Amino acid sequence: MEIEEEAVIVNSSRLKSVVWNDFDRVKKGDTFVAICRHCKRKLSGSSTSGTSHLRNHLIRCRRRSNHDISQLLTRGKKKEGPLAISNFSFDQEQRNGDAVSVVRTKFEQGHTRDGLFNNGIVNFDNRRSRLDLARMIILHGYPLSMVEHIGFRIFVRNLQPLFDIATFDGVEADCREIYLMERQKVYEELDKLPGKISLSADTWTANGDAEYLCLTAHYIDDSWHLKKKILNFLTTDPSQTEDMLSEVIMTSLRNWDIDRKLFSVTFDNYSTYDKIVSRIREQLCQHRFLYCDGQLFDTRCAANVIKLMVQDTLETASQIIHKVRESIRYVRSSQATQEKFTEMAQIAGVDSRKCLNLDNSFYWNSTYIMVETALEYKDAFPLLQEQDSRYAMCPTVTEWDRISAIASFLKLFVEVSNVFAGSKYPTANTYFPDICDIHLQLIEWCQNSDDFVNSLALKLKSRFDEYWKKCSLALAIAAILDPRFKMQLVKYYYPQIYGDSAPDCINIVSDCMKALYNGHAIYSPLAPNGQAEASQVGGVNNDRLTGFDKFIYETSVSNNIKSDLDNYLEEKLFPRKDDFNILNWWKVHTPRYPILSMMARNILGMPMSKASLEYVFNTGNKALEPYRSSLRSDTLQALMCAQDWMRDEFEDSKASSSTVTLALCYDAK
């Protein structure tokens, strides 16, 4: 480019910014212009304009080689300081502001180089950015194919020309690498646990006939926090036998080295799982890994048994519910019909502001809402039938009575399901009262004089009894370990449930409680997993004294010395408060009840229900997104497991601090 005669080139050696190595600063009159030495483009060279626009141009300049862009970003820091860091905290109200901030998160951990921030200066690291991209895909569940989308590639290329965007195969490999790194963290955490681990199993489906088995570990860590981690997400074959599936689960436990730490397993309430659980229990009992020969080993999901009873209810009452559904559909079919129905409702004296709505077949609680609302307008429907000959689906008086009974069933199931799914990690002690209330209500419904209601109640109670037979002991013992209730809650409910047989049933619970306590008191120090601390001399484990531990325990029993359990049960109940934290209570009282607290850690960590709020009312099974069902099995497992672990890690880090640390990037002028 030719410079006009009146223009003067300013000596750039006096300019300290690194960008002037690639620009000529030209003065024409009172105006300064910066001319790129590579593409000859003119930009503002005024001192008031700063240099950010010049640096951005150099990053994107097509005629400039890229090899020295990193130098552009790292030199001249005393003058410009391209990215200075400012960490600060802000409250919840400020979080909703419009400020653009970069949150310093767990993405900074596990990278190959120093870190994103190095003394306030950015160093571009292609490898690190690839892992950041993979973490983003895992964490948010984005499809791996997004790296090949043209819009995404254009966005990244304009944002950082130096970034070598991964292909589908490349990002798939990166995700598996992250999975292996995260898996090692989980493995080490499980290995150091002071207590036992309980396992839950979920069945997932995908497009077609694909089925998956999701195995999740539940435990209470050394800080007395209830946690869960997905261990495996496995492709299964419907033709596999119970023996094959049980071996798949045992292989998973051995790979994680937690077979010796297993306390219980939780499956759905289907008889097909009975043989699987029995075979796993037999293998663990052979090695004496289970307390009391696995008496509490087999538990079933409380939310699932409710879901099955709901299905029985809706199936049995399908014809009556169909009439209600069609009646609502007819009322909503036209504006004139709605106005006529409103008029009939006023005549019938209906005092309700609820709107009649159809249910959603995918969520059973919506059927309850539909039926409950229809009952409030039940007196208006017969009047509409008298005025409108086209309306022919009105339920009879008897059917309305049965609809009322069905609504009572569903109401109880909705309320209990909300309790079960209301907390992310509910401890096992919370289930006993609600399950007992269901039991008592079923007994009452079975005495109903209406044959329809009586028959349905008997069907529901038969299904419930199968669940109660497997889980009542675990439910009762978990409730006893709640210092607000202890044995008193069992003594309150059992006479109502069992009548004259209540004392014998209470004794069964008491005997099981003592047996579990004795198992923790005697056998824990001798167990192969060494969860209890062995006697130590000079810092070295001395296994010869484990026999002494047993001797001391047996001597104390023979001398009628009160145990932890005796002292705990004899002391008065802790005040019942809504904000009571049972894990914190046991954490504080561990020195007072050293053996019983070990038992409480194992019992309270059992997953008595494994359905979250998003699935508890869903009528179908958990299903994979279509794009994930086409992935390789090892890649799918890597994505599902790593996503669970990373989300849990982010939530833990968020909960551990009342403030959020931000890193703001800005140009220091």
XYZ file of C-alpha atoms in Angstrom, residues 128-579:
452
model
C -7.199 -29.578 26.826
C -9.895 -27.982 24.705
C -10.712 -31.367 23.186
C -11.258 -32.783 26.662
C -13.367 -29.759 27.619
C -15.546 -30.393 24.582
C -15.916 -34.066 25.520
C -16.821 -33.156 29.092
C -19.460 -30.752 27.833
C -20.970 -33.450 25.619
C -21.009 -35.951 28.485
C -22.356 -33.582 31.108
C -25.256 -32.229 29.048
C -26.029 -35.353 27.065
C -25.323 -33.812 23.652
C -25.038 -36.196 20.682
C -21.473 -37.019 19.697
C -22.327 -36.161 16.096
C -22.583 -32.476 17.013
C -18.833 -32.131 16.306
C -19.597 -32.801 12.639
C -22.451 -30.294 12.380
C -21.472 -27.507 9.996
C -22.898 -24.771 12.227
C -20.895 -25.959 15.218
C -17.683 -26.230 13.186
C -18.101 -22.701 11.801
C -18.762 -21.344 15.283
C -15.662 -22.997 16.757
C -13.455 -22.047 13.779
C -14.378 -18.378 14.120
C -14.019 -18.519 17.886
C -10.586 -20.180 17.902
C -8.899 -20.917 14.568
C -6.186 -22.890 16.331
C -8.620 -25.501 17.669
C -8.440 -28.780 15.788
C -12.063 -29.947 15.954
C -12.378 -33.647 16.674
C -14.194 -36.045 14.400
C -16.955 -38.334 15.667
C -14.440 -41.112 16.312
C -12.083 -38.681 17.992
C -14.624 -37.260 20.429
C -15.874 -40.792 21.123
C -12.328 -41.758 22.147
C -12.034 -38.613 24.275
C -15.272 -39.478 26.093
C -14.027 -42.976 26.852
C -10.759 -41.521 28.148
C -12.653 -39.210 30.511
C -14.800 -42.156 31.612
C -11.705 -44.135 32.591
C -10.295 -41.209 34.559
C -13.584 -40.641 36.382
C -14.014 -44.367 36.961
C -10.726 -44.494 38.822
C -11.956 -41.754 41.160
C -15.161 -43.669 41.896
C -13.214 -46.913 42.382
C -10.962 -45.283 44.955
C -13.949 -43.732 46.738
C -15.751 -47.079 47.000
C -12.575 -48.800 48.134
C -12.178 -46.428 51.087
C -15.787 -46.546 52.282
C -16.209 -47.217 56.011
C -19.473 -49.117 55.488
C -21.317 -51.443 53.156
C -22.794 -50.768 49.718
C -26.325 -51.499 48.525
C -27.088 -52.102 44.872
C -30.147 -51.199 42.805
C -30.962 -52.474 39.324
C -33.047 -50.656 36.706
C -34.213 -51.807 33.308
C -34.009 -49.350 30.420
C -35.408 -49.704 26.927
C -34.626 -48.169 23.542
C -36.040 -48.133 20.032
C -36.827 -51.648 18.957
C -36.264 -54.504 21.365
C -33.028 -53.241 22.949
C -32.845 -53.575 26.732
C -30.262 -52.325 29.205
C -29.440 -53.048 32.835
C -28.346 -50.096 34.963
C -26.558 -51.002 38.201
C -26.274 -48.255 40.827
C -24.361 -48.261 44.119
C -25.948 -46.601 47.173
C -23.915 -45.861 50.286
C -23.231 -43.456 53.128
C -19.724 -42.018 52.975
C -17.351 -41.196 55.806
C -18.938 -37.739 56.161
C -22.381 -39.304 56.626
C -23.722 -38.186 53.260
C -26.005 -40.509 51.314
C -24.680 -40.994 47.786
C -25.306 -43.072 44.713
C -23.170 -43.816 41.674
C -24.031 -45.645 38.464
C -21.560 -48.519 38.178
C -22.527 -50.148 34.896
C -24.916 -49.610 32.015
C -25.039 -52.936 30.244
C -26.742 -54.177 27.098
C -28.802 -57.271 27.888
C -30.403 -59.953 25.806
C -34.055 -60.797 26.666
C -33.210 -64.447 26.037
C -30.647 -64.491 28.849
C -31.533 -66.803 31.725
C -31.649 -65.839 35.392
C -28.322 -67.593 35.956
C -26.685 -65.594 33.168
C -28.028 -62.279 34.482
C -26.948 -63.062 38.027
C -23.448 -63.827 36.732
C -23.401 -60.539 34.805
C -24.168 -58.703 38.051
C -21.581 -60.688 40.021
C -18.965 -59.941 37.371
C -19.717 -56.253 37.686
C -19.357 -56.433 41.478
C -16.025 -58.218 41.186
C -14.726 -55.743 38.607
C -15.459 -52.956 41.053
C -14.100 -55.097 43.907
C -17.234 -54.534 45.993
C -18.695 -58.050 46.122
C -17.351 -58.355 49.665
C -18.964 -55.017 50.578
C -22.453 -55.699 49.314
C -25.245 -55.331 51.892
C -28.482 -55.513 49.868
C -29.918 -55.373 46.364
C -33.093 -53.606 45.241
C -35.077 -54.805 42.235
C -38.569 -54.152 40.940
C -41.446 -56.274 42.226
C -41.413 -59.022 39.605
C -41.038 -62.722 40.322
C -38.509 -62.992 37.473
C -35.933 -61.376 39.753
C -36.390 -63.891 42.587
C -33.953 -66.440 41.159
C -31.414 -63.765 40.271
C -31.372 -62.395 43.809
C -31.310 -65.870 45.326
C -28.292 -66.916 43.245
C -26.342 -63.751 44.105
C -27.126 -64.214 47.791
C -25.958 -67.827 47.714
C -22.595 -66.852 46.237
C -22.048 -64.084 48.784
C -23.122 -66.255 51.721
C -20.619 -68.921 50.683
C -17.866 -66.413 51.405
C -19.650 -65.062 54.532
C -19.888 -61.592 53.065
C -23.468 -60.986 54.298
C -24.740 -60.236 57.794
C -27.307 -62.710 59.204
C -27.031 -64.852 56.081
C -28.480 -62.044 53.992
C -31.779 -61.775 55.884
C -32.218 -58.193 54.611
C -30.456 -58.764 51.313
C -33.521 -58.912 49.035
C -35.491 -55.661 48.991
C -37.933 -54.416 46.398
C -38.679 -50.901 45.179
C -41.511 -49.258 47.144
C -42.377 -46.861 44.318
C -42.593 -49.768 41.898
C -45.094 -51.730 43.999
C -47.283 -48.625 44.117
C -46.981 -48.268 40.365
C -48.062 -51.891 39.899
C -51.055 -51.403 42.208
C -52.005 -48.307 40.213
C -51.853 -50.352 37.014
C -54.143 -52.963 38.586
C -56.558 -50.242 39.659
C -56.704 -48.546 36.270
C -57.035 -51.862 34.460
C -59.871 -53.091 36.698
C -61.710 -49.764 36.517
C -60.974 -49.119 32.847
C -64.638 -49.172 31.742
C -65.780 -46.747 34.434
C -62.829 -44.435 33.853
C -63.567 -44.605 30.123
C -67.043 -43.207 30.824
C -65.558 -40.328 32.800
C -63.027 -39.622 30.067
C -65.647 -39.639 27.306
C -67.992 -37.457 29.383
C -65.271 -34.830 29.754
C -64.405 -35.099 26.075
C -68.057 -34.491 25.174
C -68.354 -31.467 27.466
C -65.240 -29.948 25.886
C -66.328 -30.771 22.330
C -67.934 -27.369 21.678
C -68.380 -23.961 23.245
C -72.152 -24.425 23.383
C -71.836 -27.704 25.280
C -69.416 -26.147 27.759
C -71.803 -23.269 28.395
C -74.687 -25.702 28.844
C -72.652 -27.797 31.296
C -71.684 -24.682 33.265
C -75.385 -23.845 33.526
C -76.151 -27.372 34.793
C -73.341 -27.102 37.322
C -74.848 -23.910 38.722
C -78.264 -25.544 38.979
C -76.728 -28.551 40.778
C -74.973 -26.200 43.218
C -71.482 -27.239 42.215
C -68.954 -25.026 43.974
C -65.719 -25.691 42.119
C -63.388 -23.563 40.048
C -61.453 -26.475 38.633
C -61.547 -27.107 34.910
C -62.426 -30.467 33.418
C -59.357 -31.819 31.631
C -58.481 -35.112 30.000
C -55.672 -37.194 31.427
C -52.307 -37.954 29.876
C -51.902 -41.659 29.213
C -48.163 -41.422 29.956
C -48.662 -40.203 33.555
C -51.017 -42.011 35.897
C -51.312 -39.150 38.381
C -53.048 -37.138 35.634
C -55.816 -39.781 35.642
C -56.292 -39.172 39.349
C -56.560 -35.416 38.745
C -59.120 -36.009 35.983
C -61.241 -38.326 38.144
C -61.009 -36.104 41.220
C -62.190 -33.064 39.262
C -65.011 -35.007 37.594
C -66.296 -36.057 41.038
C -66.763 -32.427 42.003
C -69.093 -32.044 39.000
C -70.810 -35.434 39.320
C -74.238 -33.878 40.014
C -74.054 -31.788 36.841
C -73.521 -34.710 34.452
C -76.983 -36.315 34.986
C -78.635 -32.924 34.430
C -76.711 -32.516 31.187
C -77.881 -35.960 30.079
C -81.506 -34.920 30.697
C -81.068 -31.778 28.591
C -78.907 -33.262 25.824
C -79.991 -36.524 24.230
C -76.652 -36.851 22.409
C -74.806 -37.273 25.704
C -74.995 -41.006 26.453
C -71.858 -41.763 28.542
C -72.974 -40.490 31.927
C -71.957 -42.858 34.776
C -74.723 -44.261 36.978
C -75.081 -43.498 40.698
C -73.391 -46.798 41.550
C -70.574 -46.075 39.124
C -70.020 -42.656 40.665
C -69.662 -44.356 44.066
C -67.083 -46.684 42.580
C -65.314 -43.773 40.915
C -65.119 -42.152 44.345
C -63.485 -45.307 45.748
C -61.024 -45.401 42.843
C -60.157 -41.756 43.493
C -59.443 -42.654 47.137
C -57.084 -45.403 46.023
C -55.265 -43.148 43.598
C -55.091 -40.244 46.043
C -53.256 -42.358 48.611
C -50.862 -43.673 45.970
C -50.151 -40.149 44.665
C -49.468 -38.780 48.152
C -47.134 -41.615 49.114
C -45.316 -41.471 45.769
C -44.700 -37.763 46.274
C -43.116 -38.537 49.645
C -40.900 -41.258 48.175
C -39.683 -39.106 45.289
C -39.660 -35.779 47.126
C -36.034 -36.104 48.179
C -33.096 -36.830 45.924
C -31.541 -39.259 48.409
C -34.202 -40.404 50.920
C -32.850 -42.549 53.738
C -34.448 -45.924 54.465
C -36.116 -44.808 57.714
C -38.606 -42.553 55.888
C -40.639 -45.349 54.266
C -42.058 -47.360 57.157
C -44.963 -45.060 58.203
C -46.270 -44.566 54.648
C -46.017 -48.260 53.784
C -47.874 -49.136 56.997
C -50.592 -46.607 56.149
C -51.049 -48.276 52.766
C -51.263 -51.640 54.497
C -53.958 -50.413 56.888
C -55.925 -48.764 54.097
C -55.879 -51.953 52.034
C -57.213 -53.902 55.036
C -60.063 -51.398 55.335
C -60.856 -51.454 51.605
C -61.021 -55.255 51.656
C -63.974 -54.942 54.059
C -65.986 -52.765 51.664
C -69.492 -54.089 50.997
C -69.372 -53.257 47.296
C -68.240 -56.324 45.375
C -66.334 -54.241 42.835
C -64.353 -52.329 45.473
C -63.841 -55.451 47.595
C -62.550 -57.472 44.650
C -60.153 -54.723 43.592
C -58.877 -54.262 47.169
C -58.178 -57.981 47.523
C -56.210 -57.933 44.266
C -54.141 -54.967 45.442
C -53.521 -56.491 48.867
C -52.333 -59.739 47.304
C -49.691 -57.819 45.352
C -48.809 -55.700 48.373
C -48.396 -58.778 50.605
C -45.681 -60.118 48.301
C -43.792 -56.865 48.759
C -44.422 -56.747 52.516
C -43.111 -60.282 52.968
C -39.748 -59.330 51.470
C -39.330 -55.808 52.860
C -41.182 -55.471 56.186
C -38.143 -56.389 58.301
C -35.837 -53.912 56.592
C -38.495 -51.188 56.770
C -39.086 -51.773 60.489
C -35.395 -51.918 61.441
C -34.672 -48.724 59.499
C -37.499 -47.031 61.413
C -36.086 -48.280 64.739
C -32.783 -46.593 63.866
C -34.637 -43.284 63.713
C -34.155 -41.806 67.227
C -37.547 -40.086 66.968
C -39.364 -43.448 66.810
C -37.211 -46.449 67.808
C -39.325 -49.490 68.736
C -42.339 -47.352 69.558
C -43.334 -46.872 65.913
C -43.320 -50.631 65.328
C -45.370 -51.160 68.497
C -47.840 -48.538 67.258
C -48.439 -49.981 63.775
C -48.124 -53.739 64.281
C -51.192 -54.197 66.541
C -53.269 -52.408 63.898
C -51.873 -54.597 61.141
C -51.547 -57.989 62.862
C -54.059 -57.811 65.686
C -53.504 -60.595 68.244
C -50.383 -61.781 66.397
C -48.661 -58.423 66.896
C -46.458 -59.460 69.900
C -44.960 -62.366 67.958
C -44.304 -60.144 64.937
C -42.695 -57.487 67.130
C -40.433 -60.152 68.641
C -39.337 -61.211 65.152
C -38.290 -57.639 64.410
C -36.542 -57.332 67.778
C -34.655 -60.618 67.302
C -33.526 -59.587 63.818
C -32.365 -56.232 65.189
C -30.269 -57.966 67.835
C -28.846 -60.462 65.355
C -27.752 -57.672 63.028
C -26.195 -55.803 65.921
C -24.333 -58.909 67.061
C -23.100 -59.449 63.520
C -21.655 -55.951 63.419
C -20.245 -56.272 66.929
C -18.562 -59.651 66.491
C -17.929 -60.328 62.840
C -17.116 -56.919 61.408
C -13.551 -56.909 62.811
C -13.066 -60.414 61.400
C -14.659 -59.797 58.011
C -12.449 -60.155 54.922
C -13.179 -56.590 53.872
C -11.744 -55.251 57.116
C -14.288 -52.454 57.431
C -13.842 -52.226 61.170
C -10.441 -51.051 62.235
C -8.218 -53.922 63.271
C -6.284 -53.678 66.509
C -2.993 -51.964 65.878
C 0.341 -52.098 67.637
C 2.858 -49.479 66.632
C 0.759 -48.588 63.595
C 0.840 -52.135 62.170
C -2.287 -54.291 61.871
C -2.229 -57.124 64.396
C -4.843 -59.685 63.348
C -3.996 -61.939 66.302
C -5.975 -59.623 68.593
C -9.208 -59.951 66.661
C -9.910 -63.008 68.789
C -9.457 -60.742 71.816
C -12.128 -58.423 70.406
C -14.544 -61.331 70.225
C -13.597 -62.412 73.759
C -14.287 -58.945 75.167
C -17.656 -58.813 73.446
C -18.739 -62.266 74.657
C -17.524 -61.448 78.182
C -19.530 -58.235 78.263
C -22.638 -60.121 77.130
C -22.190 -62.814 79.767
C -21.683 -60.140 82.451
C -24.899 -58.394 81.391
C -23.085 -55.231 80.374
C -25.431 -53.060 78.333
C -24.654 -52.734 74.675
C -24.973 -49.754 72.355
C -28.308 -51.124 71.227
C -29.649 -51.479 74.777
C -28.634 -47.940 75.709
C -30.072 -46.536 72.483
C -33.471 -48.217 72.886
C -33.795 -47.332 76.568
C -33.157 -43.631 76.149
C -36.079 -41.311 75.507
C -37.142 -40.420 71.986
C -35.597 -37.498 70.194
C -38.117 -34.660 69.557
C -39.921 -35.047 66.237
C -39.047 -32.102 63.976
C -39.632 -31.522 60.270
C -36.047 -30.426 59.623
